[in-house]
Tab-separated table of C-alpha atoms and ligand atoms in Angstrom:
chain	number	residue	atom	x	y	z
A	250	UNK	CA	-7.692	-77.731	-9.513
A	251	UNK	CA	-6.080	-75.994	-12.114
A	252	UNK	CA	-9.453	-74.612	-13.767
A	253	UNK	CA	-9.853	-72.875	-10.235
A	254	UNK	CA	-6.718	-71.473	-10.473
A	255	UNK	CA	-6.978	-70.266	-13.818
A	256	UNK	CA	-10.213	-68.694	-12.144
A	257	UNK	CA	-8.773	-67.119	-9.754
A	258	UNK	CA	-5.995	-65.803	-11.449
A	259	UNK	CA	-8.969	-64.024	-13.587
A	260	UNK	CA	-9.915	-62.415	-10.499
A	261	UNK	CA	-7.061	-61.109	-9.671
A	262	UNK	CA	-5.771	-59.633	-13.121
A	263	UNK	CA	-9.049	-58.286	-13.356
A	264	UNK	CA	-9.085	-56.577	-9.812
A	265	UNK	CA	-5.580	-55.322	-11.000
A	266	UNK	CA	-6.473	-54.034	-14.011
A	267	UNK	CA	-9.508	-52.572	-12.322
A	268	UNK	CA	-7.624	-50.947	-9.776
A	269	UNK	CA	-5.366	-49.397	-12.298
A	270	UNK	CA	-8.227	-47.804	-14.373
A	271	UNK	CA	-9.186	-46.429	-11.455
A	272	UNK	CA	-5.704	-44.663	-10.970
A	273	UNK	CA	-5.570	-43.450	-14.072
A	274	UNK	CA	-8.921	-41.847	-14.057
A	275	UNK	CA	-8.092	-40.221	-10.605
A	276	UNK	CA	-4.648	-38.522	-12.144
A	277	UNK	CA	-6.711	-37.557	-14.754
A	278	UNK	CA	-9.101	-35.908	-12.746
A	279	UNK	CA	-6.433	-34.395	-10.661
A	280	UNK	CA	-4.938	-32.996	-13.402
A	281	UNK	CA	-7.553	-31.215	-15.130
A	282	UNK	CA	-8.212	-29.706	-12.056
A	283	UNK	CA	-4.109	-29.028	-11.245
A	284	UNK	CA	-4.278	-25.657	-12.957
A	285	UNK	CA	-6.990	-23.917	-11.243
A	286	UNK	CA	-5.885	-25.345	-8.199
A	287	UNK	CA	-2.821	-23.178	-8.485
A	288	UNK	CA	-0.462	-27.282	-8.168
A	289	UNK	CA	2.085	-26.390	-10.595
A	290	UNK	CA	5.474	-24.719	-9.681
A	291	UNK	CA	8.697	-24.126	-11.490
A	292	UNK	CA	11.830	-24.826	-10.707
A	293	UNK	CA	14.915	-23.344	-12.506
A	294	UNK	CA	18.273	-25.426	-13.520
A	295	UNK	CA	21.122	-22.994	-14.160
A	296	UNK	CA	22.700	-22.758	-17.620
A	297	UNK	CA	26.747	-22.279	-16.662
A	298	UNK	CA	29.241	-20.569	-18.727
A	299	UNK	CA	32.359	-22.583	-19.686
A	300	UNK	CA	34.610	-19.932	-20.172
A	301	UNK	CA	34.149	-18.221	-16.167
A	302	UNK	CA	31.851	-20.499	-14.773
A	303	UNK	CA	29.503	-18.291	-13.974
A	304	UNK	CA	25.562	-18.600	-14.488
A	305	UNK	CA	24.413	-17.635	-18.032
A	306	UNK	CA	20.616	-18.375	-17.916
A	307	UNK	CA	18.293	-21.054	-16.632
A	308	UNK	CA	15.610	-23.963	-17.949
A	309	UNK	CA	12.285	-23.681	-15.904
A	310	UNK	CA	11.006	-27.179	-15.366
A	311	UNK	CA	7.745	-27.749	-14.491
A	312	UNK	CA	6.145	-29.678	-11.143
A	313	UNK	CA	3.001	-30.615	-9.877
A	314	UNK	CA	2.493	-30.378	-6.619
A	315	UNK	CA	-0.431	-32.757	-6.975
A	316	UNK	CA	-2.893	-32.295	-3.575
A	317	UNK	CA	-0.544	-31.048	-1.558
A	318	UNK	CA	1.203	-35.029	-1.482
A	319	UNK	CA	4.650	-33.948	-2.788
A	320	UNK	CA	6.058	-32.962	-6.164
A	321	UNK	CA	5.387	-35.257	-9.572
A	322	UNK	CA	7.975	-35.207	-11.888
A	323	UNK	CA	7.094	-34.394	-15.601
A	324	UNK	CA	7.537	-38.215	-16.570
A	325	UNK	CA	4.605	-38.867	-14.880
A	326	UNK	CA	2.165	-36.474	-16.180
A	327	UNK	CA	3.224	-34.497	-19.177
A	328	UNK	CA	2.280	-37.301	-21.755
A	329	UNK	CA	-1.228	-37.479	-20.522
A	330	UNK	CA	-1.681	-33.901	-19.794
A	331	UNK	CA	-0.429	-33.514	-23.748
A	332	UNK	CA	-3.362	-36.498	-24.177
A	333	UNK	CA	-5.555	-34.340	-22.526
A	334	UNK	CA	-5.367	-31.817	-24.560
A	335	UNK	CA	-4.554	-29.693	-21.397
A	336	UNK	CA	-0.733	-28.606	-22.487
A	337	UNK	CA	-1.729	-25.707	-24.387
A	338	UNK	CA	-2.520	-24.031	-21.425
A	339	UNK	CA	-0.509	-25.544	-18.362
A	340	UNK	CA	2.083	-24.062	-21.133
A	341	UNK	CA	1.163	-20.523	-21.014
A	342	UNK	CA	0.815	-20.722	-17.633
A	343	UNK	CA	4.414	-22.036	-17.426
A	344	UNK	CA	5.388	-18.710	-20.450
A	345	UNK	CA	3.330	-16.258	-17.765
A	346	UNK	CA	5.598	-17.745	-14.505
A	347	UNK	CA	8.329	-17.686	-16.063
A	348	UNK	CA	7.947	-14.051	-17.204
A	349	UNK	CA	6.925	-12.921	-13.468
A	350	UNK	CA	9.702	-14.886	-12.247
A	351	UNK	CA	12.738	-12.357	-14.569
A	352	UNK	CA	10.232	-9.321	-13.327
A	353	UNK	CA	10.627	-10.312	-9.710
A	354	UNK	CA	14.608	-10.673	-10.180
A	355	UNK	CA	14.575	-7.533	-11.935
A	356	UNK	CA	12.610	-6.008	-9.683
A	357	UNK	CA	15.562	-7.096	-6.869
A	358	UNK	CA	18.118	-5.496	-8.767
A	359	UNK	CA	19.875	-8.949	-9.409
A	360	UNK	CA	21.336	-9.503	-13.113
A	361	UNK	CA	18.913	-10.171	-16.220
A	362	UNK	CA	19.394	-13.801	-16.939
A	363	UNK	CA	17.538	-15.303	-19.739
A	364	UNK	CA	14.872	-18.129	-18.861
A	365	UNK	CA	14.165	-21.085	-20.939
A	366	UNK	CA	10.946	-22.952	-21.568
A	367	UNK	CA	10.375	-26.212	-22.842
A	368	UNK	CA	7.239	-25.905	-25.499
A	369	UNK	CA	5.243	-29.081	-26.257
A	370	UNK	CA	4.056	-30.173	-29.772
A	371	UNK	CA	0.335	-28.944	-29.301
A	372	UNK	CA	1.680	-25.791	-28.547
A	373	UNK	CA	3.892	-25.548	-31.878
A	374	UNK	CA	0.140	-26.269	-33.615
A	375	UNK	CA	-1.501	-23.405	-31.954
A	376	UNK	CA	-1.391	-20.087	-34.125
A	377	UNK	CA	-2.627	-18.683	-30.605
A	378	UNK	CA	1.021	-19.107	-29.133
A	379	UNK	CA	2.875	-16.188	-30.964
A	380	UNK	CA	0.561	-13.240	-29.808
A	381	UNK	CA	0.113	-14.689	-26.219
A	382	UNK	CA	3.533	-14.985	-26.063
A	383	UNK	CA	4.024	-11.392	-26.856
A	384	UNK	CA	1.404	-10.357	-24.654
A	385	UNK	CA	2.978	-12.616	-21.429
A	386	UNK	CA	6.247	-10.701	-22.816
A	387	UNK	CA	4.898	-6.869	-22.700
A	388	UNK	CA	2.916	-7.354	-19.644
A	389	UNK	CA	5.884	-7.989	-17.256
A	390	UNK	CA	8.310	-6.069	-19.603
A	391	UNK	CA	10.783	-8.959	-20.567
A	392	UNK	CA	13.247	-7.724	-23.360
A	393	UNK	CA	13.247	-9.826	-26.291
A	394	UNK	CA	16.245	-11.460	-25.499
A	395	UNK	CA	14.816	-12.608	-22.201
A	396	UNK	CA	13.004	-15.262	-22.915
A	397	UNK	CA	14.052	-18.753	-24.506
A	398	UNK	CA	12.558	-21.889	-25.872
A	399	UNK	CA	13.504	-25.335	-26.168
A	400	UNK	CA	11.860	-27.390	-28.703
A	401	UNK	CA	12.850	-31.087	-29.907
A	402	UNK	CA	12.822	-32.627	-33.410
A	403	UNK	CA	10.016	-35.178	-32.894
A	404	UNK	CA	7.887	-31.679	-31.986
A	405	UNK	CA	8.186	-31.346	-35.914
A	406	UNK	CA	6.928	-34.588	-37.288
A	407	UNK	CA	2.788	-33.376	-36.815
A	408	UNK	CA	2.997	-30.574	-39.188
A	409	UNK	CA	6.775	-29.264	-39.757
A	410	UNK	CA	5.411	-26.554	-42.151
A	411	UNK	CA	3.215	-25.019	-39.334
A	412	UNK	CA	5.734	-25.872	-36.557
A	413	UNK	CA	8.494	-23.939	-38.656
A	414	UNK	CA	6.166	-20.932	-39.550
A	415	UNK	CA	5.440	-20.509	-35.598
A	416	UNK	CA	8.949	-20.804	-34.743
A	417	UNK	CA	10.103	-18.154	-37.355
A	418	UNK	CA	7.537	-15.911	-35.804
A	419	UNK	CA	8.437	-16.544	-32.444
A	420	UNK	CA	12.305	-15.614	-33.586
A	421	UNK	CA	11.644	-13.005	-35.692
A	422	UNK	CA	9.888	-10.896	-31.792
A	423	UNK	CA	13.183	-11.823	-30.761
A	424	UNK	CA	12.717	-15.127	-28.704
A	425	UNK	CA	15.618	-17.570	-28.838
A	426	UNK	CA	15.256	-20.590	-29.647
A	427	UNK	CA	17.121	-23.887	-28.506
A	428	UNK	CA	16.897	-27.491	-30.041
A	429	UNK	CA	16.538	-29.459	-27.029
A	430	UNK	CA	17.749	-33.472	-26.895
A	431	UNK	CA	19.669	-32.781	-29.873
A	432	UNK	CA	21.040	-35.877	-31.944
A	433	UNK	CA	18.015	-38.326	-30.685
A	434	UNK	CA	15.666	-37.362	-33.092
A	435	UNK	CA	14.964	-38.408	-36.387
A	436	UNK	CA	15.991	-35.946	-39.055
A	437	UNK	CA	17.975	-33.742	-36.940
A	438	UNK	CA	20.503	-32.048	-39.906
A	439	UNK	CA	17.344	-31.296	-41.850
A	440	UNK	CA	16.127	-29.376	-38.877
A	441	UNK	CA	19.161	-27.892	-37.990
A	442	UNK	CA	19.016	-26.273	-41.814
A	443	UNK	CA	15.506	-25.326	-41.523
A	444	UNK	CA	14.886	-24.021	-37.762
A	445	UNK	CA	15.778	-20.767	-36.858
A	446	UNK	CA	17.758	-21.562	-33.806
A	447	UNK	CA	20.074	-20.087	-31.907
A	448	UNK	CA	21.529	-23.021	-29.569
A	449	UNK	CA	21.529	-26.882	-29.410
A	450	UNK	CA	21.308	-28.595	-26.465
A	451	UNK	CA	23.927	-31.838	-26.614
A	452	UNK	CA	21.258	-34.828	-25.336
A	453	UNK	CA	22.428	-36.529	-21.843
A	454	UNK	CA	22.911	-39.999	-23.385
A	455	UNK	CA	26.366	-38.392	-25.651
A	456	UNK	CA	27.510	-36.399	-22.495
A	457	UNK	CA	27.093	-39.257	-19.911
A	458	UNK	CA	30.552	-41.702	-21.996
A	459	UNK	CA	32.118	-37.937	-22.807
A	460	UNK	CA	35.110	-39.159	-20.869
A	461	UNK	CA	34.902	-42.479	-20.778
A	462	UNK	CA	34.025	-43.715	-24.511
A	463	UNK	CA	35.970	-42.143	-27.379
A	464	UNK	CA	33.330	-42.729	-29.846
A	465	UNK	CA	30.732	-40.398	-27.565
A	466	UNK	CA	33.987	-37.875	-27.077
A	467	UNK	CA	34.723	-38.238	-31.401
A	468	UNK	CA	30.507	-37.814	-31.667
A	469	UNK	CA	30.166	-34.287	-29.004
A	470	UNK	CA	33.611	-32.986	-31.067
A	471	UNK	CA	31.864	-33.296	-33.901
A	472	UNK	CA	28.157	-32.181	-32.892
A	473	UNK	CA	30.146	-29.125	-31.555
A	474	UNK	CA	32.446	-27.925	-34.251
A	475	UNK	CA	29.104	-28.160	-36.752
A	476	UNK	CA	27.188	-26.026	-34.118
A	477	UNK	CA	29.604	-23.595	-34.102
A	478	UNK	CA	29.890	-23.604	-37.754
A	479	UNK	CA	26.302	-22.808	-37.917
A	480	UNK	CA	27.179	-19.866	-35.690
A	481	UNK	CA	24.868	-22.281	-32.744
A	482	UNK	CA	25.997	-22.126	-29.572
A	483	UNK	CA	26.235	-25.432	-27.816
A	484	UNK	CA	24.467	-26.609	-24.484
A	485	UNK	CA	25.448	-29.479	-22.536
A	486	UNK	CA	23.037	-31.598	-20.349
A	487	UNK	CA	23.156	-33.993	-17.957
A	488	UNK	CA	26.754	-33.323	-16.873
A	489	UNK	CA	27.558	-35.090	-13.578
A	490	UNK	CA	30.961	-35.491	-12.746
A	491	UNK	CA	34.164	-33.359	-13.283
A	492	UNK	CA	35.421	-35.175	-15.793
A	493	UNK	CA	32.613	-34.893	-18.221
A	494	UNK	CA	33.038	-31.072	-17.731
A	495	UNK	CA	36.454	-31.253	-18.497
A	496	UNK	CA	36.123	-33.381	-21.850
A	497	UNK	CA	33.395	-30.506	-22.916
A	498	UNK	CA	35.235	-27.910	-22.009
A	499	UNK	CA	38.401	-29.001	-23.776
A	500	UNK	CA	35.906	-29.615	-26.773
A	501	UNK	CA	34.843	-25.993	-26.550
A	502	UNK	CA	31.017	-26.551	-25.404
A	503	UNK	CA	29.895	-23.302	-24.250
A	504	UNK	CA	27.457	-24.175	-21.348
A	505	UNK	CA	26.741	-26.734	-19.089
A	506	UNK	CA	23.506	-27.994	-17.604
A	507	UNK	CA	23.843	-30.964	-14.836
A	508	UNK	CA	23.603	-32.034	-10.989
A	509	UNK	CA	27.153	-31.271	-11.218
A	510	UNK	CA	26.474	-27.833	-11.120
A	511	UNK	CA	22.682	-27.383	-9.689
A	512	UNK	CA	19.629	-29.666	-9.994
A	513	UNK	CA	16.510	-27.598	-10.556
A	514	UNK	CA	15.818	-25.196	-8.196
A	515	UNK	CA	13.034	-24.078	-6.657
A	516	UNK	CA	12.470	-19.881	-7.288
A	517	UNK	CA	13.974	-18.794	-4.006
A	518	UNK	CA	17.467	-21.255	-4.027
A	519	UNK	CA	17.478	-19.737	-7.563
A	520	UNK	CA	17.433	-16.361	-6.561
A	521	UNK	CA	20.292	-17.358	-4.213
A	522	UNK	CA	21.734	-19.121	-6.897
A	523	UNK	CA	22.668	-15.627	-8.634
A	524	UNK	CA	23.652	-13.992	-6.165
A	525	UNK	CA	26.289	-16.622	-5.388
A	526	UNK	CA	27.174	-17.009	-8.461
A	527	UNK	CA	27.181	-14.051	-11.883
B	853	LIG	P1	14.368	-31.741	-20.802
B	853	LIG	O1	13.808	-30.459	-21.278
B	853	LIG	O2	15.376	-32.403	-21.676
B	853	LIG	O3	14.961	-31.413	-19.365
B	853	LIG	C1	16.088	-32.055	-18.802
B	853	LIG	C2	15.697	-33.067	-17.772
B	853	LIG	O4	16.893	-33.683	-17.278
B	853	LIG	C3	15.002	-32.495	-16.538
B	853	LIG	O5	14.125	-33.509	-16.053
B	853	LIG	C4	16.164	-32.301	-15.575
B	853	LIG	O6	15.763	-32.292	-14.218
B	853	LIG	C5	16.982	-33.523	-15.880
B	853	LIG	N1	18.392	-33.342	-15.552
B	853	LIG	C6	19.101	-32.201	-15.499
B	853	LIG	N2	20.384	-32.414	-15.182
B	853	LIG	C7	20.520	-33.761	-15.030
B	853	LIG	C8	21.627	-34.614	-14.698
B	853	LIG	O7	22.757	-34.174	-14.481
B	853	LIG	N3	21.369	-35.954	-14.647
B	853	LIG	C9	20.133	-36.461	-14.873
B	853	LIG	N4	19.959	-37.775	-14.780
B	853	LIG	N5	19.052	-35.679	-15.205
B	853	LIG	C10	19.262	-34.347	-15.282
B	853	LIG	P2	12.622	-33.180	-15.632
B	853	LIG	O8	12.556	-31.869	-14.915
B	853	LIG	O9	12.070	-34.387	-14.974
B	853	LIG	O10	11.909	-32.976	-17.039
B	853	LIG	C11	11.810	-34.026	-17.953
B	853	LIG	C12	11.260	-33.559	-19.276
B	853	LIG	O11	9.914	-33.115	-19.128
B	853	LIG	C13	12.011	-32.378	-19.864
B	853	LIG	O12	13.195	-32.813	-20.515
B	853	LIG	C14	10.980	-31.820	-20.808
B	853	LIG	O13	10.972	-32.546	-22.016
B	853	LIG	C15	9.683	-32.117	-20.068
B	853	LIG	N6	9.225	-30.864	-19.416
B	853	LIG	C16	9.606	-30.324	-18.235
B	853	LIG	N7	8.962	-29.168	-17.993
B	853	LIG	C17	8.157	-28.969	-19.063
B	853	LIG	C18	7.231	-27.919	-19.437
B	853	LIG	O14	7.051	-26.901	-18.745
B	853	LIG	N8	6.570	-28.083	-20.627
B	853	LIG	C19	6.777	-29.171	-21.432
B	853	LIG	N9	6.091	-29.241	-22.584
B	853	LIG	N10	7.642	-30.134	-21.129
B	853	LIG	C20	8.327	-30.043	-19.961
B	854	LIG	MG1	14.571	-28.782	-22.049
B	855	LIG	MG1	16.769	-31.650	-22.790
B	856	LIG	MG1	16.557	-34.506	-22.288
């Protein structure tokens, strides 16, 4: 009896396993064909000032809108498309939209707001990045100061020298730079001395016990002073509630990022977004 069982429970991890090779081969294929396919879209979370609450910028996000079944969420699909080898380019295409996307507010006479994107480690090891990024830049005529990017420590730990080098460049044509996640990583006051970066973006997991836990309230004081110290300014993500506002704000962060204020927004509730509110 229990040798059949043992049999069939061989089956059936077997037809599980099987079935999940086979779903991981089809969101493979699906993704190396997501690009030409035209699947991805951005969607924009606004950056909002503390000091008048109005909008200061935005974070493009990317989404797959895989087959026409609905929008996957990066957690799903930007490991393996890094895996892939197929970030390098799903990134410029994500530089390129977000470039058209400033042109096309420009182009509506609605305020210049700066546009984040988030790079990924095989993009910080591809010389390739700094001219293309200039080129996305001058075709669409984005200032300098237009565009943004968010990188995290563990983007470093391949090859920091390179990594550094490219960011430098990328600074030096006027790009900002952000360090995104910030206090999660491994080495992150080395970095801090080392990057040329403009911002630092206060990870969700200090901001979420801002006003409940004194040690995350003594830790966001104290990420915030040195920030400003460095002449940074400081990002908040992942604020929710009123309250979490209100302990950043008394602890002078300069900009929020949360549900509280917007989830991501597809281009067009974006567009609205500024006109409501800068
Ligand atoms: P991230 O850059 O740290 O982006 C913040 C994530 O937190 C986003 O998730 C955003 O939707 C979510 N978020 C914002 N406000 C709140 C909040 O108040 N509460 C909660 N619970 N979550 C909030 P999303 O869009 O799923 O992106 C996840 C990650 O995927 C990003 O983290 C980023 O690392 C990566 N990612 C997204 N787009 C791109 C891209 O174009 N390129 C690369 N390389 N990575 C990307
Ligand atoms: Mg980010
Ligand atoms: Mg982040
Ligand atoms: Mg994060």
């Amino acid at each position: 009896y229990s040798k059949e069982r043992g049999r069939d429970q061989a089956r059936f991890y077997s037809r599980a396993m099987g079935e999940a090779v086979a779903l991981r081969l089809e969101l493979e294929r699906d993704l190396r064909g997501a690009l030409a396919a035209g699947e991805f879209e951005l969607h924009y979370q606004p950056k909002i000032r503390s000091s008048d609450g109005k909008v200061a910028g935005f974070e493009a996000l990317l989404r797959w809108n895989r087959g026409g079944r609905g929008l996957v969420s990066p957690a799903h699909f930007i490991a393996l498309a890094e895996q892939l080898g197929l970030l390098v380019q799903i990134g410029m295409w994500v530089v390129e939209e977000a470039c058209r996307q400033m042109a096309a507010w420009r182009a509506q006479g609605l305020p210049q707001l700066p546009v984040a994107v988030n790079l990924s480690p095989s993009q910080l090891a591809s010389p390739a990045l700094v001219e293309q990024v200039a080129q996305a830049m001058a075709r669409h005529g984005i200032a300098a100061d237009g565009l943004e990017m968010e990188v995290t420590e563990s983007m470093m730990m391949e090859d920091p020298e390179q990594a550094i080098a490219i960011l430098h460049t990328l600074r030096r044509q006027g790009v900002k730079l952000s360090i995104d996640d910030f206090g999660t990583g491994y080495s992150s006051m080395a970095y801090l001395k080392r990057l040329p970066v403009d911002t630092l973006k206060l990870d969700r997991q200090f901001v979420t016990y801002v006003a409940s836990d004194t040690r995350d309230a003594d830790i966001c004081a104290g990420m915030i002073a040195l920030a400003h110290k460095l002449g940074l300014s400081v990002v908040a993500e992942g604020v929710e509630t009123e309250e979490q506002r209100a302990a950043l704000a008394a602890r002078e962060c300069d900009l929020f990022q949360g549900y509280f204020f917007s989830r991501p927004l597809p281009a067009d509730q974006a567009t609205s977004f500024i006109r409501d509110r800068s």
